[in-house]
PDB file of C-alpha atoms in Angstrom:
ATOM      1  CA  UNK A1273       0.000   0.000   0.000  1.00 53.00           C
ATOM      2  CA  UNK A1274       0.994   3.242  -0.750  1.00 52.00           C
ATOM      3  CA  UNK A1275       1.526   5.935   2.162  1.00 54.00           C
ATOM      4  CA  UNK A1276      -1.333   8.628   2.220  1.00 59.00           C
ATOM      5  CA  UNK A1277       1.439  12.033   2.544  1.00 60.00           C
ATOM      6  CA  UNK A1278       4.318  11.125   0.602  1.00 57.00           C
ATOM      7  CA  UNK A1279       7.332  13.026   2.127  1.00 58.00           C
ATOM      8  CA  UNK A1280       7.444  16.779   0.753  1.00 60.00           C
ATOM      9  CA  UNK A1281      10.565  17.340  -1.636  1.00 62.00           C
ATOM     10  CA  UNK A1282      12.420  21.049  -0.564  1.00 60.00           C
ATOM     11  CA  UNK A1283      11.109  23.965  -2.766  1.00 61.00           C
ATOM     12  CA  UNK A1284      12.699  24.654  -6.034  1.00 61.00           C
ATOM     13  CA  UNK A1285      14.741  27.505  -6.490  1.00 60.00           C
ATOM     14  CA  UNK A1286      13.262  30.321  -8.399  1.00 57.00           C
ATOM     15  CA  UNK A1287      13.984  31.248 -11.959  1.00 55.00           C
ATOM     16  CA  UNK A1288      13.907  34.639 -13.264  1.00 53.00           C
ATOM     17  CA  UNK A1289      14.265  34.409 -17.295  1.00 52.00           C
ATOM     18  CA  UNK A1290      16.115  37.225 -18.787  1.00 52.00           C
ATOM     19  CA  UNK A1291      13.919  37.707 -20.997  1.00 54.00           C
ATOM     20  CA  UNK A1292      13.010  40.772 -23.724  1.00 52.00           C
ATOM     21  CA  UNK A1293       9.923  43.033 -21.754  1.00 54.00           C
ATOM     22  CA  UNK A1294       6.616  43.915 -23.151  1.00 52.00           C
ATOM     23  CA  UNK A1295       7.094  45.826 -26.418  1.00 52.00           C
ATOM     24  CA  UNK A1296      10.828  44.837 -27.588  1.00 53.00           C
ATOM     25  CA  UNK A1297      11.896  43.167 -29.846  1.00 53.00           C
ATOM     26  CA  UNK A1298      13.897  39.794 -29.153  1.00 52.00           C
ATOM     27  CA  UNK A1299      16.368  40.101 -31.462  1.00 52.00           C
ATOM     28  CA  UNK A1300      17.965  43.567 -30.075  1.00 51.00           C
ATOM     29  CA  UNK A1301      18.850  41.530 -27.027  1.00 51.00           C
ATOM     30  CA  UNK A1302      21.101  38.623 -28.674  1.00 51.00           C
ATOM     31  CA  UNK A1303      19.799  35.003 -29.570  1.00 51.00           C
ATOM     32  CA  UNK A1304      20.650  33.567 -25.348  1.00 55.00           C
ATOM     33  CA  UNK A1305      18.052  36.020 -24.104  1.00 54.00           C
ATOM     34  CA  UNK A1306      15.557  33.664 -23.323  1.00 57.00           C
ATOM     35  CA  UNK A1307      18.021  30.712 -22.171  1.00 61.00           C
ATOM     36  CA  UNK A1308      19.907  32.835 -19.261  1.00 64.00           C
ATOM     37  CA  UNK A1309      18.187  32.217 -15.618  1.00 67.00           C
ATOM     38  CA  UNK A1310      18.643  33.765 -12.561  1.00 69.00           C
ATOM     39  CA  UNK A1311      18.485  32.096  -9.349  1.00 74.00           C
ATOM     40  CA  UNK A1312      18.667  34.976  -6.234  1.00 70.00           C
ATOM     41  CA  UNK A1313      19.610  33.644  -2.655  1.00 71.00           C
ATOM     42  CA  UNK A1314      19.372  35.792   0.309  1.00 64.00           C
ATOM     43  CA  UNK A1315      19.916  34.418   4.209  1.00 58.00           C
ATOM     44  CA  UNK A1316      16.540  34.560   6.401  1.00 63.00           C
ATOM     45  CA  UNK A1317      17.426  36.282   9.550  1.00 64.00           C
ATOM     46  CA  UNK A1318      18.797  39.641   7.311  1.00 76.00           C
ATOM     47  CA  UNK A1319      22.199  39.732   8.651  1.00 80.00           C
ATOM     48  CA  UNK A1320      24.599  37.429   7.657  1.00 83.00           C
ATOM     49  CA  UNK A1321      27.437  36.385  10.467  1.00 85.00           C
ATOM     50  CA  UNK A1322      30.019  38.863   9.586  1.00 91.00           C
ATOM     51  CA  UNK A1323      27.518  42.075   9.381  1.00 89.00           C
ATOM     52  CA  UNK A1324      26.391  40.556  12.865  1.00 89.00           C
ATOM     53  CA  UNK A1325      29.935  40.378  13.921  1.00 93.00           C
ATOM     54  CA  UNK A1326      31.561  43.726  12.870  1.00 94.00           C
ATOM     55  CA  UNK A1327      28.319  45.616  13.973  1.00 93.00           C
ATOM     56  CA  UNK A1328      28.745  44.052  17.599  1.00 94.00           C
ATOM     57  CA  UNK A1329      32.795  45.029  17.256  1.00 96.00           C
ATOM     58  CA  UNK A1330      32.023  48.585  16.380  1.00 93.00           C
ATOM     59  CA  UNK A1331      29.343  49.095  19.375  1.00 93.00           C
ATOM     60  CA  UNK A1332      32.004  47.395  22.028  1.00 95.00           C
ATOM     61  CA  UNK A1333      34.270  50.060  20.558  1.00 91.00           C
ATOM     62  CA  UNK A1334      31.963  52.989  21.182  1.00 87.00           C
ATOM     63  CA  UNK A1335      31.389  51.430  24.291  1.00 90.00           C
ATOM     64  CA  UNK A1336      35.007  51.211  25.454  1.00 91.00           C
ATOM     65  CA  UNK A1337      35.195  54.781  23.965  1.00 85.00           C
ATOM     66  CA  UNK A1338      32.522  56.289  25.887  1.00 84.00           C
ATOM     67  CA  UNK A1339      33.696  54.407  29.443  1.00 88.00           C
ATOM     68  CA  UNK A1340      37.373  56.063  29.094  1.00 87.00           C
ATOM     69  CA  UNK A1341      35.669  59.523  28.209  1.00 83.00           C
ATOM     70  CA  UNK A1342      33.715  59.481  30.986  1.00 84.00           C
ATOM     71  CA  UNK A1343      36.616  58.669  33.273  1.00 87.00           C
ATOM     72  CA  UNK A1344      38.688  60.866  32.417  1.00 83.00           C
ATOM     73  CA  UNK A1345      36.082  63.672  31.997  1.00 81.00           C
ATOM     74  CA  UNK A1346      34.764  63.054  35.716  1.00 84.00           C
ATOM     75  CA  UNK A1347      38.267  63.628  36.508  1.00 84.00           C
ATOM     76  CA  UNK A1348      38.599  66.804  35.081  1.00 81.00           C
ATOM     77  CA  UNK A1349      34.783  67.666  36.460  1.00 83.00           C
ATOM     78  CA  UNK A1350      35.575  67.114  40.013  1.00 86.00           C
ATOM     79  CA  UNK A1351      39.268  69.190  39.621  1.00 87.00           C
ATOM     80  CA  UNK A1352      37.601  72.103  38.023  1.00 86.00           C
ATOM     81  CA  UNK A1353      38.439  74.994  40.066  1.00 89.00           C
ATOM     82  CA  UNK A1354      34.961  77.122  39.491  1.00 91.00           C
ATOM     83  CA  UNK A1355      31.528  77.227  38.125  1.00 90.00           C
ATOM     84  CA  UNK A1356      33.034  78.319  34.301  1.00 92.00           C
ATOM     85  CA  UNK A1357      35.729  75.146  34.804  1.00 90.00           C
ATOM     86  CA  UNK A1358      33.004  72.702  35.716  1.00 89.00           C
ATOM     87  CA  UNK A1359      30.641  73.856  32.443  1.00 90.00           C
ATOM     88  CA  UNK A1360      33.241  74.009  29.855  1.00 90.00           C
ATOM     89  CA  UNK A1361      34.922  70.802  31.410  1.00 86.00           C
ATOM     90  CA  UNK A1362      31.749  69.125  31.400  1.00 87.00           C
ATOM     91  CA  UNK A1363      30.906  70.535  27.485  1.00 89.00           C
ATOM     92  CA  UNK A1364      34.308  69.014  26.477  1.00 87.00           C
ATOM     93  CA  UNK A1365      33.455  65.686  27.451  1.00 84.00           C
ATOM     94  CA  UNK A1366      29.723  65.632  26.162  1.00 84.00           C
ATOM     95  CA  UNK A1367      31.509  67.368  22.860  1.00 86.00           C
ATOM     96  CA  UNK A1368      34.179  63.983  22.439  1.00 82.00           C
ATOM     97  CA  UNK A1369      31.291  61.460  23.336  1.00 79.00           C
ATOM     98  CA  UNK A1370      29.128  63.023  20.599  1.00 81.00           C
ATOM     99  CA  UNK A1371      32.199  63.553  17.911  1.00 80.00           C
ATOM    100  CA  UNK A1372      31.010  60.482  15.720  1.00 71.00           C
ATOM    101  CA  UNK A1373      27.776  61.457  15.581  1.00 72.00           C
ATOM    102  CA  UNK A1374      28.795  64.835  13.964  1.00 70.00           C
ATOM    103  CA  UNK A1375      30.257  63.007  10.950  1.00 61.00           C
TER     104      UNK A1375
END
């Protein structure tokens, strides 16, 4: 006896002839117009591993950028001298944490 659900085969890829449009003629195009296919592949989840990768380098970076800047700008804070010391020191270090966004 035969089984009721035969086991499903995977999906064929898609072909995209490369074909002459609507309105043109096929012999501007060359006589292997109509044979060429196209088969387009692109992953699921949207990033592939090394997008994923180098966009999780770059924010450790900022990261590690942002921890020394405030560091060494709550240094310079607490030394400041006056009230004029303490805004400009603290507009210096808001003015390097926000440099890359600037560009």
């Amino acid at each position: 006896s035969a089984p009721l659900n035969p086991p499903a085969s995977p999906p064929a890829p898609v072909a995209v002839p490369l074909s002459p449009g609507a309105g043109e003629d096929p012999g501007q195009r060359g006589s292997i117009a109509g044979a060429i296919s196209l088969t387009i592949t692109r992953p699921l989840t949207g990033l592939t591993r090394i997008e994923r990768t180098g966009f999780q380098i770059m924010l450790l970076v900022k990261f590690v950028a942002s921890v020394i800047v405030i560091i060494s700008g709550s240094g310079a804070v607490v030394r400041s001298g006056n009230d004029f010391d303490l805004i400009v020191n603290s507009l210096a270090a808001v003015f390097i944490v926000d440099i890359p966004a600037l560009a």
